Amino acid sequence: MNWIKSVFFIVITCNCLFGYAQPTKDTQTLLEQTDFKTTKYNTVTATTYKKNGVSYVFSGGDGAFVNVFKLNATGELLPVGAYELQNKKGPARGIVASNIKGKDYLFIGNKGANTVEVYSITNTGSLEFVFTVADTPETYLGSVITLKVIHIKNNSYLFVGGLESTPGLSCFKIHKNGKLSHIQSLVDNDLIHTDGIIGMYSHKINGKTFLFTGGFQDNGISSFEVFNNGKFKNINNIADNTTNRYLTGAYPVNGVTLGDNHYVVVGHRHHKYYKRGNFIKKKDFIFHGDGVSVFKVNAAGELIPHSVLVNDATTKLAGQTRIEILKIDDSEALVAVGTRDDNSIQLCKLNANGVLKPSGVLNTNYPIYYGLASIKINENFFFLSGSVDPKVKKMFAYKVSFKNKDSKKLRHTVNLKYKDSATPEEVSMAVESFVALKNKIPEIIDFEWGINNSKEGNSKGFTHSFMLTFKDEKALEVYLVHKEHLALIKNIGSLIDDVFVMDYYTKE
């Protein structure tokens, strides 16, 4: 059966470390896994931070611990420690780090305890507890999900969004010692979209500061102006519709400024993906697809619908739970969309005109919840990702590489002759099993097949032709012992009478 090992080819992402090169407009984006490390629990949320030139990754899982890692310039994760939350509850959801008047702090939203915990980040990256603030009837911190730090002149503020029982938006002043004092809270109502704030982002425009929130339960997004004293007021609100907006279950919110344009990028995990029916408050939603929405922000802080990347057969946008943006230059940004239901990281480019275009996809084979983060080290871009699956207690590091679209690719052609004794049903089963590899093995770049209809009489009994496209020869080496390949050999090898294989390189 050794001959058939050349029949089915797959590609896995290799761990080669590619040097960064400024991407041209005609490139595809790849994520190369550089390292992974075990975490205390699964990864529910993650963030990155730089202190004294060292890059750190903070992640929290379903338990009451936060993991800390160093990330070096080659993409290697170095464990620092695991730190238990104060009341031994969890999980840690909103995690954000910031420098407050010369001191570095990590702010953690403790969903299970309805509290916000503050930790000092030491020079070694370890955490030391500083302060905690608990929910009150006036602060709406129930089921804390998301935190956002905003700096205005000499002051710093922490905005907190909650979920489920007590929805609303709260602002706390952050003091130099890390303590928090309450400034203002706004309870959710029928006009604003603050019920289930899972994503927040802020822009500074012409000296004014604006905060944008996504309402998971409200199926919409809202804009607020934040004043120098931490007070805030609503500017405008945009709700989902049944045609060209994709805000049912508004989830991740991020943004970027390109040139003179200020953008907010919003994803959603549609309510249809939730099995707990009693969790969704509004039951009259419809499903008209998945999409990532881009909004432009004007000088008044108003959100204006601008463009939408609609999910199709070539993209992986089902169940978007995290959007990370790394600015390449003033005309383009790299956008990574983490998904829970597609188990993937969809990569896109956002241009200065506010249009999202797919530029690559990584099938992670694990679901991402809120555990996707990003950081730039020297001239290299990295994404950090973890799995919400409790069976996969790991944090993964990926390095971004840009590949010219005119670079070579490996074509692998497979021609098969089935035995005369093989029934039509068996042949059909064999073909379906072969075709299924393109979905089972995410690293297959392209796949096509067909049945011979040549009239020349030189087919020599071969009836089925398959063409698979791969990244390089290293993929072939891995393929030979891949479990999916070996399983296919076992299942259909006895049906094959002969095989003819050719490989060649071609430009894309």
Coordinates of C-alpha atoms in Angstrom, one line a residue:
M1 CA 0.0 0.0 0.0
N2 CA 3.0 2.4 -0.1
W3 CA 2.2 3.6 -3.6
I4 CA -1.1 5.1 -2.4
K5 CA 0.7 7.4 0.1
S6 CA 1.3 9.8 -2.8
V7 CA -2.4 10.1 -3.6
F8 CA -3.8 12.5 -1.0
F9 CA -1.9 15.7 0.0
I10 CA -2.6 18.2 2.7
V11 CA -0.6 21.1 4.1
I12 CA -0.1 22.2 7.7
T13 CA 1.2 25.6 8.6
C14 CA 4.9 25.2 9.3
N15 CA 6.6 26.9 12.2
C16 CA 9.2 28.6 10.0
L17 CA 9.9 32.2 11.1
F18 CA 9.7 34.6 8.2
G19 CA 11.3 38.0 8.3
Y20 CA 8.9 40.9 8.1
A21 CA 8.6 42.7 4.7
Q22 CA 6.4 45.7 4.1
P23 CA 3.4 44.2 2.2
T24 CA 2.5 45.3 -1.2
K25 CA -1.1 45.8 -2.2
D26 CA -1.0 42.4 -4.0
T27 CA -0.3 40.0 -1.2
Q28 CA -2.0 37.3 0.8
T29 CA -1.7 37.2 4.5
L30 CA -0.5 34.1 6.4
L31 CA -0.3 33.2 10.1
E32 CA 2.6 31.1 11.0
Q33 CA 2.3 29.3 14.3
T34 CA 5.5 30.1 16.3
D35 CA 4.7 28.6 19.7
F36 CA 2.1 27.5 22.1
K37 CA 2.0 27.0 25.9
T38 CA -0.4 25.4 28.4
T39 CA -2.7 27.7 30.4
K40 CA -4.3 27.1 33.8
Y41 CA -7.8 26.9 32.2
N42 CA -9.2 27.4 28.7
T43 CA -8.8 30.8 27.2
V44 CA -11.9 33.0 27.6
T45 CA -10.1 36.4 27.1
A46 CA -6.7 37.8 26.3
T47 CA -4.8 41.0 25.9
T48 CA -1.2 42.2 25.3
Y49 CA 0.9 45.0 26.9
K50 CA 4.4 46.3 26.7
K51 CA 6.4 47.3 29.8
N52 CA 10.1 48.4 29.7
G53 CA 10.4 47.1 26.2
V54 CA 9.1 43.6 27.1
S55 CA 5.9 42.3 25.5
Y56 CA 3.4 40.5 27.8
V57 CA 0.3 38.4 27.2
F58 CA -2.4 38.1 29.8
S59 CA -5.2 35.5 29.5
G60 CA -8.1 34.3 31.6
G61 CA -10.2 31.2 31.5
D62 CA -13.3 29.7 33.0
G63 CA -11.5 29.3 36.4
A64 CA -10.4 32.0 38.8
F65 CA -6.9 32.4 37.4
V66 CA -5.1 34.8 35.0
N67 CA -2.0 33.5 33.1
V68 CA 0.9 35.8 32.2
F69 CA 3.4 35.1 29.4
K70 CA 6.3 37.0 27.9
L71 CA 6.4 37.0 24.1
N72 CA 9.8 37.5 22.6
A73 CA 10.8 38.8 19.1
T74 CA 10.7 35.4 17.5
G75 CA 7.2 34.6 18.8
E76 CA 8.1 32.3 21.6
L77 CA 5.8 32.3 24.7
L78 CA 7.6 32.3 28.1
P79 CA 5.4 31.6 31.1
V80 CA 5.6 34.1 33.9
G81 CA 2.9 32.7 36.2
A82 CA -0.7 32.1 37.0
Y83 CA -2.5 34.4 39.5
E84 CA -5.7 33.7 41.3
L85 CA -8.5 36.2 41.4
Q86 CA -9.3 37.7 44.8
N87 CA -12.6 36.0 45.7
K88 CA -11.6 32.8 43.9
K89 CA -14.5 33.2 41.5
G90 CA -14.3 33.8 37.8
P91 CA -14.0 33.9 34.9
A92 CA -11.9 36.9 34.1
R93 CA -13.6 38.5 31.1
G94 CA -12.7 42.1 30.3
I95 CA -8.9 42.4 30.7
V96 CA -7.0 45.6 29.8
A97 CA -3.7 47.0 30.8
S98 CA -2.6 50.7 30.8
N99 CA -0.1 53.1 32.3
I100 CA -1.6 55.5 34.8
K101 CA 0.8 58.4 35.7
G102 CA 3.9 56.3 35.4
K103 CA 2.5 53.0 36.9
D104 CA 1.4 49.9 35.0
Y105 CA -1.9 48.3 35.9
L106 CA -4.0 45.4 34.8
F107 CA -7.7 45.8 35.1
I108 CA -9.8 42.6 35.2
G109 CA -13.6 42.2 35.0
N110 CA -14.6 39.4 37.2
K111 CA -17.9 38.1 35.6
G112 CA -18.7 35.7 38.3
A113 CA -18.2 38.1 41.2
N114 CA -19.6 41.3 39.5
T115 CA -16.4 43.2 40.3
V116 CA -13.5 44.9 38.7
E117 CA -10.1 44.0 40.1
V118 CA -6.9 46.0 39.7
Y119 CA -3.4 44.6 39.7
S120 CA 0.0 46.3 39.5
I121 CA 2.2 44.9 36.8
T122 CA 5.7 44.4 38.2
N123 CA 9.0 44.8 36.3
T124 CA 9.0 41.0 35.8
G125 CA 5.4 40.9 34.5
S126 CA 4.0 39.3 37.7
L127 CA 0.8 40.6 39.2
E128 CA 0.2 42.2 42.6
F129 CA -3.3 42.9 43.8
V130 CA -4.2 46.6 44.4
F131 CA -7.9 47.2 44.6
T132 CA -11.4 45.9 43.8
V133 CA -14.7 47.6 43.2
A134 CA -18.0 45.7 43.6
D135 CA -21.3 46.2 41.8
T136 CA -23.9 48.4 43.4
P137 CA -27.5 49.2 42.4
E138 CA -26.1 52.4 40.7
T139 CA -23.2 51.0 38.8
Y140 CA -24.6 48.2 36.6
L141 CA -21.5 45.9 36.8
G142 CA -23.5 42.7 36.8
S143 CA -21.8 40.0 34.7
V144 CA -18.8 42.3 33.8
I145 CA -17.7 41.5 30.3
T146 CA -15.7 44.4 28.8
L147 CA -13.4 47.2 30.1
K148 CA -12.0 50.2 28.2
V149 CA -9.4 52.7 29.4
I150 CA -9.6 56.2 28.1
H151 CA -7.0 58.9 28.7
I152 CA -8.2 62.5 28.5
K153 CA -5.6 65.2 29.2
N154 CA -4.2 64.5 32.7
N155 CA -7.0 62.1 33.7
S156 CA -7.6 58.4 33.0
Y157 CA -11.0 56.7 33.1
L158 CA -12.2 53.0 33.1
F159 CA -15.4 52.3 31.3
V160 CA -17.2 49.1 32.3
G161 CA -19.9 47.2 30.4
G162 CA -22.0 44.4 31.8
L163 CA -24.4 41.8 30.6
E164 CA -27.7 40.1 31.4
S165 CA -29.4 41.2 34.7
T166 CA -28.2 44.8 35.1
P167 CA -27.2 46.2 31.7
G168 CA -25.7 49.6 31.4
L169 CA -22.5 51.6 31.1
S170 CA -20.3 52.9 33.9
C171 CA -17.3 55.2 34.2
F172 CA -14.7 55.2 37.0
K173 CA -11.8 57.6 37.5
I174 CA -8.4 55.7 37.8
H175 CA -6.2 57.2 40.4
K176 CA -2.4 57.0 40.5
N177 CA -2.5 54.3 43.1
G178 CA -4.8 52.1 41.0
K179 CA -7.9 52.8 43.0
L180 CA -11.2 53.5 41.2
S181 CA -13.8 56.1 42.1
H182 CA -17.3 56.2 40.5
I183 CA -18.0 59.0 38.1
Q184 CA -21.2 58.2 36.2
S185 CA -23.4 55.2 35.3
L186 CA -26.1 55.1 32.6
V187 CA -28.7 52.4 32.7
D188 CA -29.7 50.7 29.5
N189 CA -33.0 51.9 27.8
D190 CA -34.9 51.4 24.6
L191 CA -32.8 54.1 22.7
I192 CA -29.2 53.2 23.5
H193 CA -27.5 49.9 22.8
T194 CA -25.8 49.0 26.1
D195 CA -27.5 45.7 27.0
G196 CA -24.7 43.2 26.7
I197 CA -21.6 45.4 26.0
I198 CA -19.0 42.9 24.8
G199 CA -17.0 45.3 22.7
M200 CA -15.9 49.0 23.2
Y201 CA -13.6 51.3 21.3
S202 CA -12.7 55.0 21.4
H203 CA -11.6 57.7 19.0
K204 CA -10.2 61.1 19.5
I205 CA -11.4 63.6 16.8
N206 CA -10.5 67.3 16.7
G207 CA -9.8 67.3 20.5
K208 CA -13.0 65.4 21.4
T209 CA -13.2 61.9 22.7
F210 CA -15.9 59.4 21.6
L211 CA -16.7 56.0 23.0
F212 CA -18.5 53.3 20.9
T213 CA -20.4 50.3 22.4
G214 CA -22.0 47.2 21.0
G215 CA -25.2 45.9 22.5
F216 CA -25.3 42.1 22.2
Q217 CA -28.9 41.9 23.5
D218 CA -29.9 45.2 21.9
N219 CA -28.7 44.2 18.4
G220 CA -27.0 47.5 17.7
I221 CA -24.2 50.0 18.4
S222 CA -24.1 53.4 20.2
S223 CA -21.8 56.4 20.2
F224 CA -21.0 58.5 23.3
E225 CA -19.0 61.7 23.8
V226 CA -16.7 61.5 26.8
F227 CA -15.9 64.8 28.5
N228 CA -12.7 65.8 30.4
N229 CA -14.3 65.0 33.8
G230 CA -15.3 61.5 32.7
K231 CA -19.0 62.3 32.2
F232 CA -20.5 61.1 29.0
K233 CA -23.6 61.5 26.8
N234 CA -25.2 59.6 24.0
I235 CA -24.6 60.8 20.4
N236 CA -26.3 58.4 18.1
N237 CA -27.5 54.8 17.9
I238 CA -27.7 52.3 15.0
A239 CA -29.9 49.2 15.2
D240 CA -29.8 46.0 13.2
N241 CA -32.2 45.5 10.2
T242 CA -33.2 42.5 8.0
T243 CA -31.3 43.5 4.9
N244 CA -27.9 45.2 4.8
R245 CA -26.9 45.4 8.5
Y246 CA -25.3 42.6 10.5
L247 CA -25.7 43.6 14.1
T248 CA -27.9 40.8 15.6
G249 CA -25.8 39.8 18.6
A250 CA -23.4 42.7 18.2
Y251 CA -20.2 41.4 19.7
P252 CA -16.6 42.6 19.0
V253 CA -16.0 46.3 18.5
N254 CA -12.7 47.8 17.3
G255 CA -11.4 50.6 15.2
V256 CA -8.6 52.4 13.5
T257 CA -7.7 55.8 11.9
L258 CA -6.5 55.6 8.3
G259 CA -5.5 59.0 6.8
D260 CA -8.2 61.4 7.8
N261 CA -10.8 58.7 8.2
H262 CA -11.9 57.3 11.5
Y263 CA -13.5 53.8 11.4
V264 CA -15.3 51.5 13.8
V265 CA -15.4 47.8 12.8
V266 CA -18.1 45.7 14.4
G267 CA -18.7 42.0 14.3
H268 CA -21.5 39.8 15.6
R269 CA -22.4 36.4 16.8
H270 CA -25.9 35.9 15.6
H271 CA -28.4 34.7 18.2
K272 CA -29.2 31.7 16.1
Y273 CA -25.8 30.2 17.2
Y274 CA -26.9 30.0 20.9
K275 CA -28.4 26.9 22.2
R276 CA -29.6 28.5 25.4
G277 CA -32.9 30.0 24.3
N278 CA -33.6 31.6 27.6
F279 CA -30.4 33.6 27.3
I280 CA -31.6 35.7 24.4
K281 CA -33.9 38.5 25.4
K282 CA -35.4 39.4 22.0
K283 CA -36.8 36.3 20.3
D284 CA -38.0 37.9 17.1
F285 CA -34.7 38.0 15.3
I286 CA -34.2 36.7 11.8
F287 CA -31.0 35.3 10.2
H288 CA -30.0 36.9 6.9
G289 CA -26.3 35.9 7.1
D290 CA -23.1 36.9 8.8
G291 CA -21.0 40.0 8.1
V292 CA -18.5 42.4 9.5
S293 CA -19.7 46.0 9.4
V294 CA -17.5 49.1 9.0
F295 CA -18.8 52.4 10.3
K296 CA -17.3 55.8 9.6
V297 CA -17.2 58.4 12.4
N298 CA -17.8 62.0 11.6
A299 CA -16.5 65.1 13.5
A300 CA -19.6 65.1 15.7
G301 CA -18.9 61.5 16.8
E302 CA -21.8 60.0 14.9
L303 CA -21.6 56.5 13.5
I304 CA -22.4 56.3 9.8
P305 CA -22.9 52.9 8.1
H306 CA -20.1 52.7 5.5
S307 CA -19.4 49.1 4.2
V308 CA -20.0 45.5 5.0
L309 CA -17.9 42.3 4.3
V310 CA -20.6 39.7 3.8
N311 CA -19.7 36.0 4.6
D312 CA -19.7 33.7 1.7
A313 CA -18.2 30.3 0.7
T314 CA -14.7 31.7 0.6
T315 CA -14.7 33.4 4.1
K316 CA -15.0 32.2 7.7
L317 CA -17.2 34.7 9.5
A318 CA -19.8 32.5 11.4
G319 CA -20.0 33.5 15.0
Q320 CA -17.5 36.4 15.2
T321 CA -16.3 36.9 18.8
R322 CA -13.2 39.1 18.6
I323 CA -11.7 41.6 16.1
E324 CA -8.1 42.6 16.4
I325 CA -6.6 45.4 14.2
L326 CA -2.9 46.0 13.5
K327 CA -2.2 49.2 11.5
I328 CA 0.3 48.5 8.7
D329 CA 0.6 52.2 7.6
D330 CA -1.6 55.2 7.3
S331 CA -3.4 53.7 4.3
E332 CA -4.0 50.1 5.3
A333 CA -4.7 48.0 8.4
L334 CA -4.7 44.2 9.0
V335 CA -7.9 43.0 10.5
A336 CA -8.2 39.6 12.2
V337 CA -11.7 38.2 13.0
G338 CA -11.8 35.4 15.5
T339 CA -14.8 33.1 15.3
R340 CA -16.3 30.6 17.7
D341 CA -18.6 28.8 15.2
D342 CA -16.2 28.7 12.2
N343 CA -13.2 27.8 14.5
S344 CA -11.0 30.2 12.5
I345 CA -9.2 33.5 12.2
Q346 CA -10.3 35.3 9.1
L347 CA -7.7 37.8 7.9
C348 CA -8.7 41.0 6.0
K349 CA -7.2 44.2 4.9
L350 CA -9.0 47.5 5.6
N351 CA -8.0 50.2 3.2
A352 CA -8.2 54.0 3.6
N353 CA -11.5 54.0 1.8
G354 CA -13.0 51.9 4.6
V355 CA -13.4 48.7 2.5
L356 CA -12.6 45.3 4.0
K357 CA -11.2 42.7 1.7
P358 CA -10.4 39.0 2.7
S359 CA -6.6 38.3 2.5
G360 CA -6.3 34.9 4.1
V361 CA -7.7 32.5 6.7
L362 CA -6.3 30.3 9.4
N363 CA -8.5 27.4 10.4
T364 CA -7.5 27.0 14.1
N365 CA -9.6 23.9 14.7
Y366 CA -10.6 25.3 18.0
P367 CA -13.3 27.9 19.0
I368 CA -12.3 31.4 19.9
Y369 CA -14.4 33.3 22.3
Y370 CA -12.8 36.5 23.5
G371 CA -9.3 35.1 23.5
L372 CA -7.7 36.9 20.6
A373 CA -5.0 39.6 21.0
S374 CA -2.4 41.3 18.9
I375 CA 0.9 43.1 19.2
K376 CA 3.7 44.5 17.1
I377 CA 7.3 43.7 18.1
N378 CA 10.0 45.6 16.2
E379 CA 8.8 45.2 12.6
N380 CA 6.9 41.9 13.1
F381 CA 3.1 41.5 13.7
F382 CA 1.8 38.8 16.0
F383 CA -1.6 37.5 16.9
L384 CA -2.2 35.5 20.2
S385 CA -5.1 33.2 20.3
G386 CA -6.6 30.7 22.8
S387 CA -9.4 28.2 22.8
V388 CA -12.6 28.5 24.7
D389 CA -12.9 24.7 24.6
P390 CA -12.0 23.4 28.1
K391 CA -10.2 20.5 26.5
V392 CA -7.7 22.8 24.8
K393 CA -6.0 24.7 27.6
K394 CA -3.4 26.4 25.4
M395 CA -2.3 29.9 24.3
F396 CA -1.0 30.0 20.7
A397 CA 1.3 32.5 19.1
Y398 CA 1.1 33.3 15.3
K399 CA 3.4 35.5 13.3
V400 CA 2.1 37.4 10.3
S401 CA 3.8 37.0 7.0
F402 CA 2.9 38.6 3.7
K403 CA 3.2 36.5 0.6
N404 CA 3.2 37.9 -2.9
K405 CA 0.4 36.5 -4.9
D406 CA 2.6 35.9 -7.9
S407 CA 4.8 33.5 -5.8
K408 CA 5.0 29.8 -6.7
K409 CA 2.6 27.2 -5.5
L410 CA 2.8 23.4 -5.7
R411 CA 0.2 21.7 -7.9
H412 CA -0.4 18.0 -7.2
T413 CA -2.4 16.1 -9.8
V414 CA -3.8 12.6 -9.0
N415 CA -5.3 10.4 -11.6
L416 CA -7.1 7.2 -10.4
K417 CA -8.2 4.0 -12.0
Y418 CA -10.7 2.0 -10.0
K419 CA -10.9 -1.8 -10.0
D420 CA -13.6 -3.4 -12.2
S421 CA -15.0 -5.0 -9.1
A422 CA -15.7 -1.6 -7.5
T423 CA -19.4 -0.8 -7.6
P424 CA -20.7 2.7 -8.6
E425 CA -21.7 3.2 -5.0
E426 CA -18.2 2.4 -3.8
V427 CA -16.6 4.7 -6.3
S428 CA -19.0 7.5 -5.4
M429 CA -18.1 6.9 -1.7
A430 CA -14.4 7.0 -2.5
V431 CA -14.7 10.3 -4.5
E432 CA -16.8 11.9 -1.7
S433 CA -14.1 10.9 0.8
F434 CA -11.4 12.4 -1.3
V435 CA -13.3 15.7 -1.9
A436 CA -14.1 15.9 1.9
L437 CA -10.4 16.4 2.6
K438 CA -10.7 20.0 1.4
N439 CA -12.9 20.8 4.4
K440 CA -11.2 18.5 6.8
I441 CA -7.7 19.8 6.1
P442 CA -7.9 23.6 6.2
E443 CA -4.4 24.1 4.8
I444 CA -5.4 22.8 1.3
I445 CA -5.2 26.0 -0.7
D446 CA -7.3 24.9 -3.6
F447 CA -9.0 21.8 -4.8
E448 CA -10.8 20.7 -8.0
W449 CA -11.7 17.4 -9.6
G450 CA -13.5 15.9 -12.6
I451 CA -14.4 12.7 -14.4
N452 CA -12.5 11.9 -17.7
N453 CA -14.3 12.7 -20.9
S454 CA -11.3 12.6 -23.3
K455 CA -12.1 11.3 -26.9
E456 CA -8.4 10.6 -27.8
G457 CA -8.2 7.1 -26.4
N458 CA -5.1 7.6 -24.4
S459 CA -6.6 7.7 -20.9
K460 CA -5.3 4.1 -20.2
G461 CA -8.4 3.4 -18.1
F462 CA -8.0 6.3 -15.7
T463 CA -11.4 7.8 -15.0
H464 CA -11.0 10.4 -12.2
S465 CA -8.6 13.4 -12.0
F466 CA -8.0 15.5 -8.9
M467 CA -5.8 18.6 -8.6
L468 CA -4.7 19.9 -5.2
T469 CA -2.7 23.1 -4.6
F470 CA -0.3 23.5 -1.7
K471 CA 2.1 25.9 -0.2
D472 CA 5.4 24.0 -0.7
E473 CA 7.1 20.6 -0.5
K474 CA 7.3 20.6 3.3
A475 CA 3.6 20.1 3.4
L476 CA 4.0 17.0 1.3
E477 CA 6.4 15.6 3.9
V478 CA 3.9 16.1 6.7
Y479 CA 1.0 14.8 4.6
L480 CA 2.5 11.3 4.2
V481 CA 1.9 10.5 7.9
H482 CA -1.2 12.6 8.5
K483 CA -4.1 10.8 10.3
E484 CA -6.7 11.9 7.7
H485 CA -4.5 10.6 4.9
L486 CA -3.9 7.3 6.6
A487 CA -7.6 6.9 7.4
L488 CA -8.4 7.4 3.7
I489 CA -5.9 4.8 2.6
K490 CA -7.4 2.3 5.0
N491 CA -11.0 3.0 3.8
I492 CA -10.7 3.1 0.0
G493 CA -7.2 1.7 -0.9
S494 CA -8.7 -1.7 -1.8
L495 CA -10.8 0.0 -4.5
I496 CA -7.9 1.5 -6.4
D497 CA -6.4 -0.4 -9.4
D498 CA -3.8 2.1 -10.4
V499 CA -2.7 5.7 -9.7
F500 CA -0.7 8.3 -11.8
V501 CA 0.7 11.3 -9.9
M502 CA 2.5 14.4 -11.1
D503 CA 3.7 17.5 -9.2
Y504 CA 4.7 20.8 -10.6
Y505 CA 5.2 24.4 -9.5
T506 CA 3.3 27.3 -11.0
K507 CA 2.8 30.9 -10.3
E508 CA -0.4 31.9 -8.7

